[in-house]
Amino acid sequence: MPIKVIAFDADDTLWVNEPFFREAEEKFAGLLEDFMPQHAIMKELYRTEIENLRMYGYGIKGFMLSMIETALRISDHKVPITLIDKIIRIGQEMLEKPVELLPGVEEVLKALNGDFRMVMATKGDLVDQERKLRKSGLEKHFHHIEIMSEKRVSDYEKLIRHLDIHPSEFLMLGNSLKSDILPVLELGGYGIHIPFHITWVHEQVDHEVKNERFFKVENIGEATELIKKLQK
C-alpha cells in the first residue's frame, strides 16, 4: 500500500531539545558539588528521573521535581532553601528557551505537504509541547497533533486507528530508535531514523535494526527524496 501519513517526532527531530537538558544537568551538579562529585550527582539524578517516569512522565516539569528530590536525598535534607530556589530557576529557564528549528525542517515539511497527511507525534508534557509547537511556527504544516505520555506499540496503534489507515500506510521519522522507530516497525509501518548528536541514555538502543521498512538518513533534508522513492 502507498504511504498516506507521515508522522514526525518533535524533540531533536524538528527542534533542539536534549542539549538544554544536558546544560541543566551540569548546572544542577555544580550547585551540589559540596555534597557529592558531579558525575555521581548526574547518576543519582538519572536514577530519580527513571523512577519518577511512571508518576510525572516526560518533560521539564518532571525533570524539575526530580532535581529537587535528588538534591534532598544526596544532601540528607540539609540542602539550603536558597539552593532549591536556584534549582527551580534552572527549570524555569528551560521553559523559557527559544525554539530552535533544526536545519532543513521547514523545507521538508513544505515539500511533503499536500502529497501526504502530515502528523506531529511526540511525547512529553502537554503544555510545554504545545508551547514549543506554537513558538516553532510549524503548526500550519500538520493535519493532526498527537502528544503522547509514552510511545509504545499500543500508543501507535491508537494513533493509526484514529487516522483510519493501515499500519503499512504510516511512516514515522524521528531521532529515537526506541520511541520513534521500533514500535512502528513492529506494527508493520515504515521508520526513518534521523540521528541527533546527543541521545538521552534512556532512549539509546544497543542493537542493529534489520527490517526492510527501516531506513536511516544523516539529516532531515535527505528524507524527502527517500520518501519519494518509497512511493514508486
Short mmCIF file of the C-alpha atoms (twelve columns), coordinates in Angstrom:
data_MODEL
# 
_entry.id   MODEL 
# 
loop_
_atom_site.group_PDB 
_atom_site.id 
_atom_site.type_symbol 
_atom_site.label_atom_id 
_atom_site.label_alt_id 
_atom_site.label_comp_id 
_atom_site.label_asym_id 
_atom_site.label_seq_id 
_atom_site.Cartn_x 
_atom_site.Cartn_y 
_atom_site.Cartn_z 
_atom_site.pdbx_PDB_model_num 
ATOM 1   C CA . MET A 1   0.000  0.000  0.000  1 
ATOM 2   C CA . PRO A 2   1.277  3.538  -0.673 1 
ATOM 3   C CA . ILE A 3   2.214  5.697  2.294  1 
ATOM 4   C CA . LYS A 4   -0.635 8.031  3.214  1 
ATOM 5   C CA . VAL A 5   0.500  9.538  6.531  1 
ATOM 6   C CA . ILE A 6   3.923  10.854 7.521  1 
ATOM 7   C CA . ALA A 7   4.481  11.434 11.227 1 
ATOM 8   C CA . PHE A 8   7.308  13.477 12.707 1 
ATOM 9   C CA . ASP A 9   8.724  13.306 16.188 1 
ATOM 10  C CA . ALA A 10  9.326  16.796 17.614 1 
ATOM 11  C CA . ASP A 11  12.159 16.995 20.174 1 
ATOM 12  C CA . ASP A 12  15.565 16.676 18.465 1 
ATOM 13  C CA . THR A 13  13.834 15.874 15.157 1 
ATOM 14  C CA . LEU A 14  12.100 19.169 14.401 1 
ATOM 15  C CA . TRP A 15  13.776 21.329 17.054 1 
ATOM 16  C CA . VAL A 16  16.615 21.244 19.589 1 
ATOM 17  C CA . ASN A 17  15.785 19.739 22.986 1 
ATOM 18  C CA . GLU A 18  18.284 17.356 24.615 1 
ATOM 19  C CA . PRO A 19  21.204 19.862 24.792 1 
ATOM 20  C CA . PHE A 20  19.063 22.028 27.092 1 
ATOM 21  C CA . PHE A 21  18.675 19.090 29.492 1 
ATOM 22  C CA . ARG A 22  22.406 18.391 29.436 1 
ATOM 23  C CA . GLU A 23  23.130 22.028 30.178 1 
ATOM 24  C CA . ALA A 24  20.642 21.967 33.080 1 
ATOM 25  C CA . GLU A 25  22.160 18.760 34.483 1 
ATOM 26  C CA . GLU A 26  25.596 20.378 34.555 1 
ATOM 27  C CA . LYS A 27  24.258 23.460 36.341 1 
ATOM 28  C CA . PHE A 28  22.452 21.247 38.847 1 
ATOM 29  C CA . ALA A 29  25.545 19.144 39.531 1 
ATOM 30  C CA . GLY A 30  27.590 22.292 40.006 1 
ATOM 31  C CA . LEU A 31  25.184 23.544 42.673 1 
ATOM 32  C CA . LEU A 32  25.537 20.327 44.702 1 
ATOM 33  C CA . GLU A 33  29.233 19.508 44.326 1 
ATOM 34  C CA . ASP A 34  29.793 20.181 48.059 1 
ATOM 35  C CA . PHE A 35  27.756 17.053 48.788 1 
ATOM 36  C CA . MET A 36  28.973 14.657 46.087 1 
ATOM 37  C CA . PRO A 37  31.215 14.579 42.947 1 
ATOM 38  C CA . GLN A 38  29.429 15.950 39.884 1 
ATOM 39  C CA . HIS A 39  29.499 12.690 37.876 1 
ATOM 40  C CA . ALA A 40  27.889 10.869 40.819 1 
ATOM 41  C CA . ILE A 41  25.231 13.581 41.124 1 
ATOM 42  C CA . MET A 42  24.278 13.091 37.467 1 
ATOM 43  C CA . LYS A 43  23.921 9.339  38.034 1 
ATOM 44  C CA . GLU A 44  21.688 9.977  41.047 1 
ATOM 45  C CA . LEU A 45  19.572 12.419 39.051 1 
ATOM 46  C CA . TYR A 46  19.128 9.903  36.212 1 
ATOM 47  C CA . ARG A 47  18.062 7.223  38.708 1 
ATOM 48  C CA . THR A 48  15.469 9.588  40.162 1 
ATOM 49  C CA . GLU A 49  14.158 10.536 36.718 1 
ATOM 50  C CA . ILE A 50  13.643 6.906  35.705 1 
ATOM 51  C CA . GLU A 51  11.904 6.065  38.988 1 
ATOM 52  C CA . ASN A 52  9.608  9.068  38.543 1 
ATOM 53  C CA . LEU A 53  8.616  8.497  34.908 1 
ATOM 54  C CA . ARG A 54  5.547  6.492  35.914 1 
ATOM 55  C CA . MET A 55  4.295  9.427  38.017 1 
ATOM 56  C CA . TYR A 56  5.460  12.518 36.135 1 
ATOM 57  C CA . GLY A 57  6.034  11.289 32.607 1 
ATOM 58  C CA . TYR A 58  8.485  13.066 30.314 1 
ATOM 59  C CA . GLY A 59  9.221  16.766 30.241 1 
ATOM 60  C CA . ILE A 60  10.773 19.688 32.045 1 
ATOM 61  C CA . LYS A 61  8.334  19.831 34.966 1 
ATOM 62  C CA . GLY A 62  9.015  16.227 35.941 1 
ATOM 63  C CA . PHE A 63  12.725 16.913 35.489 1 
ATOM 64  C CA . MET A 64  12.466 19.878 37.915 1 
ATOM 65  C CA . LEU A 65  10.799 17.718 40.557 1 
ATOM 66  C CA . SER A 66  13.426 15.019 40.077 1 
ATOM 67  C CA . MET A 67  16.213 17.577 40.570 1 
ATOM 68  C CA . ILE A 68  14.647 18.757 43.845 1 
ATOM 69  C CA . GLU A 69  14.120 15.184 45.071 1 
ATOM 70  C CA . THR A 70  17.706 14.265 44.195 1 
ATOM 71  C CA . ALA A 71  19.079 17.350 45.965 1 
ATOM 72  C CA . LEU A 72  17.176 16.487 49.124 1 
ATOM 73  C CA . ARG A 73  18.311 12.866 49.051 1 
ATOM 74  C CA . ILE A 74  22.026 13.354 48.445 1 
ATOM 75  C CA . SER A 75  22.220 16.183 50.996 1 
ATOM 76  C CA . ASP A 76  20.288 14.197 53.616 1 
ATOM 77  C CA . HIS A 77  17.719 17.032 53.534 1 
ATOM 78  C CA . LYS A 78  20.356 19.579 54.515 1 
ATOM 79  C CA . VAL A 79  20.294 21.487 51.232 1 
ATOM 80  C CA . PRO A 80  19.544 25.183 51.887 1 
ATOM 81  C CA . ILE A 81  16.249 26.591 50.676 1 
ATOM 82  C CA . THR A 82  18.134 29.138 48.564 1 
ATOM 83  C CA . LEU A 83  19.615 26.280 46.569 1 
ATOM 84  C CA . ILE A 84  16.156 24.788 45.987 1 
ATOM 85  C CA . ASP A 85  15.158 28.166 44.608 1 
ATOM 86  C CA . LYS A 86  18.115 28.028 42.200 1 
ATOM 87  C CA . ILE A 87  17.076 24.536 41.052 1 
ATOM 88  C CA . ILE A 88  13.566 25.770 40.318 1 
ATOM 89  C CA . ARG A 89  15.057 28.627 38.340 1 
ATOM 90  C CA . ILE A 90  17.070 26.163 36.226 1 
ATOM 91  C CA . GLY A 91  13.800 24.526 35.207 1 
ATOM 92  C CA . GLN A 92  12.092 27.843 34.556 1 
ATOM 93  C CA . GLU A 93  14.956 28.897 32.296 1 
ATOM 94  C CA . MET A 94  14.460 25.697 30.301 1 
ATOM 95  C CA . LEU A 95  10.771 26.521 29.860 1 
ATOM 96  C CA . GLU A 96  11.714 29.974 28.602 1 
ATOM 97  C CA . LYS A 97  14.189 28.752 25.985 1 
ATOM 98  C CA . PRO A 98  13.511 29.821 22.405 1 
ATOM 99  C CA . VAL A 99  12.533 27.110 19.927 1 
ATOM 100 C CA . GLU A 100 15.488 26.403 17.642 1 
ATOM 101 C CA . LEU A 101 14.445 24.575 14.469 1 
ATOM 102 C CA . LEU A 102 16.890 22.051 13.090 1 
ATOM 103 C CA . PRO A 103 18.313 22.754 9.603  1 
ATOM 104 C CA . GLY A 104 16.045 21.823 6.698  1 
ATOM 105 C CA . VAL A 105 12.926 21.142 8.764  1 
ATOM 106 C CA . GLU A 106 10.620 23.751 7.274  1 
ATOM 107 C CA . GLU A 107 11.766 22.984 3.722  1 
ATOM 108 C CA . VAL A 108 10.993 19.269 4.140  1 
ATOM 109 C CA . LEU A 109 7.558  19.932 5.645  1 
ATOM 110 C CA . LYS A 110 6.695  22.260 2.773  1 
ATOM 111 C CA . ALA A 111 7.924  19.752 0.182  1 
ATOM 112 C CA . LEU A 112 5.865  16.868 1.582  1 
ATOM 113 C CA . ASN A 113 2.722  18.774 2.496  1 
ATOM 114 C CA . GLY A 114 -0.100 18.214 0.031  1 
ATOM 115 C CA . ASP A 115 1.094  14.780 -1.051 1 
ATOM 116 C CA . PHE A 116 0.573  13.227 2.392  1 
ATOM 117 C CA . ARG A 117 -1.348 13.782 5.575  1 
ATOM 118 C CA . MET A 118 1.191  15.225 7.979  1 
ATOM 119 C CA . VAL A 119 1.219  14.416 11.686 1 
ATOM 120 C CA . MET A 120 3.355  15.528 14.610 1 
ATOM 121 C CA . ALA A 121 3.630  12.587 17.023 1 
ATOM 122 C CA . THR A 122 5.666  13.395 20.101 1 
ATOM 123 C CA . LYS A 123 5.723  12.633 23.802 1 
ATOM 124 C CA . GLY A 124 6.181  14.858 26.821 1 
ATOM 125 C CA . ASP A 125 4.352  17.442 28.860 1 
ATOM 126 C CA . LEU A 126 1.227  18.618 27.022 1 
ATOM 127 C CA . VAL A 127 1.515  22.309 27.937 1 
ATOM 128 C CA . ASP A 128 5.235  22.510 27.160 1 
ATOM 129 C CA . GLN A 129 4.964  20.683 23.836 1 
ATOM 130 C CA . GLU A 130 2.075  22.909 22.801 1 
ATOM 131 C CA . ARG A 131 4.193  25.937 23.741 1 
ATOM 132 C CA . LYS A 132 7.107  24.752 21.605 1 
ATOM 133 C CA . LEU A 133 4.860  23.930 18.656 1 
ATOM 134 C CA . ARG A 134 3.249  27.356 18.843 1 
ATOM 135 C CA . LYS A 135 6.639  29.119 19.041 1 
ATOM 136 C CA . SER A 136 8.051  26.990 16.209 1 
ATOM 137 C CA . GLY A 137 5.559  28.282 13.637 1 
ATOM 138 C CA . LEU A 138 5.216  24.728 12.262 1 
ATOM 139 C CA . GLU A 139 1.645  24.019 13.358 1 
ATOM 140 C CA . LYS A 140 0.233  25.015 9.957  1 
ATOM 141 C CA . HIS A 141 2.001  22.064 8.296  1 
ATOM 142 C CA . PHE A 142 0.236  19.352 10.314 1 
ATOM 143 C CA . HIS A 143 -3.106 17.665 9.751  1 
ATOM 144 C CA . HIS A 144 -3.047 16.227 13.289 1 
ATOM 145 C CA . ILE A 145 -1.056 16.750 16.506 1 
ATOM 146 C CA . GLU A 146 -0.590 13.797 18.862 1 
ATOM 147 C CA . ILE A 147 1.158  14.419 22.199 1 
ATOM 148 C CA . MET A 148 1.617  11.098 23.965 1 
ATOM 149 C CA . SER A 149 2.605  10.272 27.528 1 
ATOM 150 C CA . GLU A 150 4.558  7.312  26.130 1 
ATOM 151 C CA . LYS A 151 5.408  5.871  22.712 1 
ATOM 152 C CA . ARG A 152 4.644  2.188  22.900 1 
ATOM 153 C CA . VAL A 153 3.195  -0.092 20.251 1 
ATOM 154 C CA . SER A 154 -0.247 0.365  21.794 1 
ATOM 155 C CA . ASP A 155 0.091  4.169  21.564 1 
ATOM 156 C CA . TYR A 156 0.908  4.000  17.862 1 
ATOM 157 C CA . GLU A 157 -1.936 1.511  17.325 1 
ATOM 158 C CA . LYS A 158 -4.324 4.063  18.826 1 
ATOM 159 C CA . LEU A 159 -2.965 6.825  16.597 1 
ATOM 160 C CA . ILE A 160 -3.182 4.717  13.440 1 
ATOM 161 C CA . ARG A 161 -6.775 3.737  14.246 1 
ATOM 162 C CA . HIS A 162 -7.618 7.399  14.736 1 
ATOM 163 C CA . LEU A 163 -6.094 8.201  11.338 1 
ATOM 164 C CA . ASP A 164 -8.158 5.354  9.798  1 
ATOM 165 C CA . ILE A 165 -5.263 3.831  7.882  1 
ATOM 166 C CA . HIS A 166 -3.410 0.518  7.726  1 
ATOM 167 C CA . PRO A 167 -0.034 0.397  9.531  1 
ATOM 168 C CA . SER A 168 1.708  -0.110 6.171  1 
ATOM 169 C CA . GLU A 169 0.389  3.327  5.113  1 
ATOM 170 C CA . PHE A 170 2.133  5.009  8.064  1 
ATOM 171 C CA . LEU A 171 5.699  6.345  8.093  1 
ATOM 172 C CA . MET A 172 7.412  7.754  11.189 1 
ATOM 173 C CA . LEU A 173 10.501 9.972  11.265 1 
ATOM 174 C CA . GLY A 174 12.446 10.559 14.467 1 
ATOM 175 C CA . ASN A 175 15.754 10.598 16.283 1 
ATOM 176 C CA . SER A 176 14.949 7.845  18.802 1 
ATOM 177 C CA . LEU A 177 15.097 4.236  17.643 1 
ATOM 178 C CA . LYS A 178 13.429 3.135  20.870 1 
ATOM 179 C CA . SER A 179 10.465 5.512  20.806 1 
ATOM 180 C CA . ASP A 180 10.046 6.608  17.194 1 
ATOM 181 C CA . ILE A 181 11.099 3.656  15.061 1 
ATOM 182 C CA . LEU A 182 10.940 0.216  16.681 1 
ATOM 183 C CA . PRO A 183 7.265  0.332  17.782 1 
ATOM 184 C CA . VAL A 184 6.188  1.444  14.292 1 
ATOM 185 C CA . LEU A 185 8.220  -1.297 12.608 1 
ATOM 186 C CA . GLU A 186 6.636  -3.848 14.931 1 
ATOM 187 C CA . LEU A 187 3.209  -2.731 13.738 1 
ATOM 188 C CA . GLY A 188 4.173  -3.042 10.066 1 
ATOM 189 C CA . GLY A 189 4.792  0.624  9.344  1 
ATOM 190 C CA . TYR A 190 7.858  2.423  7.976  1 
ATOM 191 C CA . GLY A 191 10.525 4.162  10.037 1 
ATOM 192 C CA . ILE A 192 13.185 6.678  9.061  1 
ATOM 193 C CA . HIS A 193 15.808 7.247  11.722 1 
ATOM 194 C CA . ILE A 194 17.410 10.701 11.833 1 
ATOM 195 C CA . PRO A 195 20.164 10.518 14.489 1 
ATOM 196 C CA . PHE A 196 20.759 13.537 16.696 1 
ATOM 197 C CA . HIS A 197 24.243 14.145 18.080 1 
ATOM 198 C CA . ILE A 198 23.023 13.744 21.668 1 
ATOM 199 C CA . THR A 199 20.658 10.985 22.812 1 
ATOM 200 C CA . TRP A 200 19.343 10.567 26.349 1 
ATOM 201 C CA . VAL A 201 20.599 7.292  27.864 1 
ATOM 202 C CA . HIS A 202 17.024 6.084  28.404 1 
ATOM 203 C CA . GLU A 203 16.370 6.311  24.640 1 
ATOM 204 C CA . GLN A 204 19.505 4.516  23.453 1 
ATOM 205 C CA . VAL A 205 19.337 1.173  21.624 1 
ATOM 206 C CA . ASP A 206 22.436 -1.012 21.523 1 
ATOM 207 C CA . HIS A 207 21.486 -3.436 18.755 1 
ATOM 208 C CA . GLU A 208 21.391 -3.119 14.982 1 
ATOM 209 C CA . VAL A 209 17.960 -2.707 13.437 1 
ATOM 210 C CA . LYS A 210 17.306 -5.014 10.487 1 
ATOM 211 C CA . ASN A 211 13.985 -4.504 8.754  1 
ATOM 212 C CA . GLU A 212 13.079 -3.884 5.116  1 
ATOM 213 C CA . ARG A 213 10.889 -0.964 6.203  1 
ATOM 214 C CA . PHE A 214 13.686 0.683  8.205  1 
ATOM 215 C CA . PHE A 215 15.825 3.479  6.777  1 
ATOM 216 C CA . LYS A 216 18.426 5.855  8.149  1 
ATOM 217 C CA . VAL A 217 19.391 9.312  6.897  1 
ATOM 218 C CA . GLU A 218 22.055 11.720 8.125  1 
ATOM 219 C CA . ASN A 219 19.696 14.687 8.333  1 
ATOM 220 C CA . ILE A 220 16.045 15.507 7.738  1 
ATOM 221 C CA . GLY A 221 16.845 17.096 4.378  1 
ATOM 222 C CA . GLU A 222 17.634 13.641 2.958  1 
ATOM 223 C CA . ALA A 223 14.188 12.340 3.876  1 
ATOM 224 C CA . THR A 224 12.261 13.968 1.025  1 
ATOM 225 C CA . GLU A 225 13.965 12.061 -1.795 1 
ATOM 226 C CA . LEU A 226 13.883 8.818  0.186  1 
ATOM 227 C CA . ILE A 227 10.128 9.112  0.747  1 
ATOM 228 C CA . LYS A 228 9.565  9.811  -2.952 1 
ATOM 229 C CA . LYS A 229 11.500 6.662  -3.825 1 
ATOM 230 C CA . LEU A 230 9.396  4.615  -1.403 1 
ATOM 231 C CA . GLN A 231 6.260  5.740  -3.256 1 
ATOM 232 C CA . LYS A 232 7.453  4.402  -6.608 1 
# 
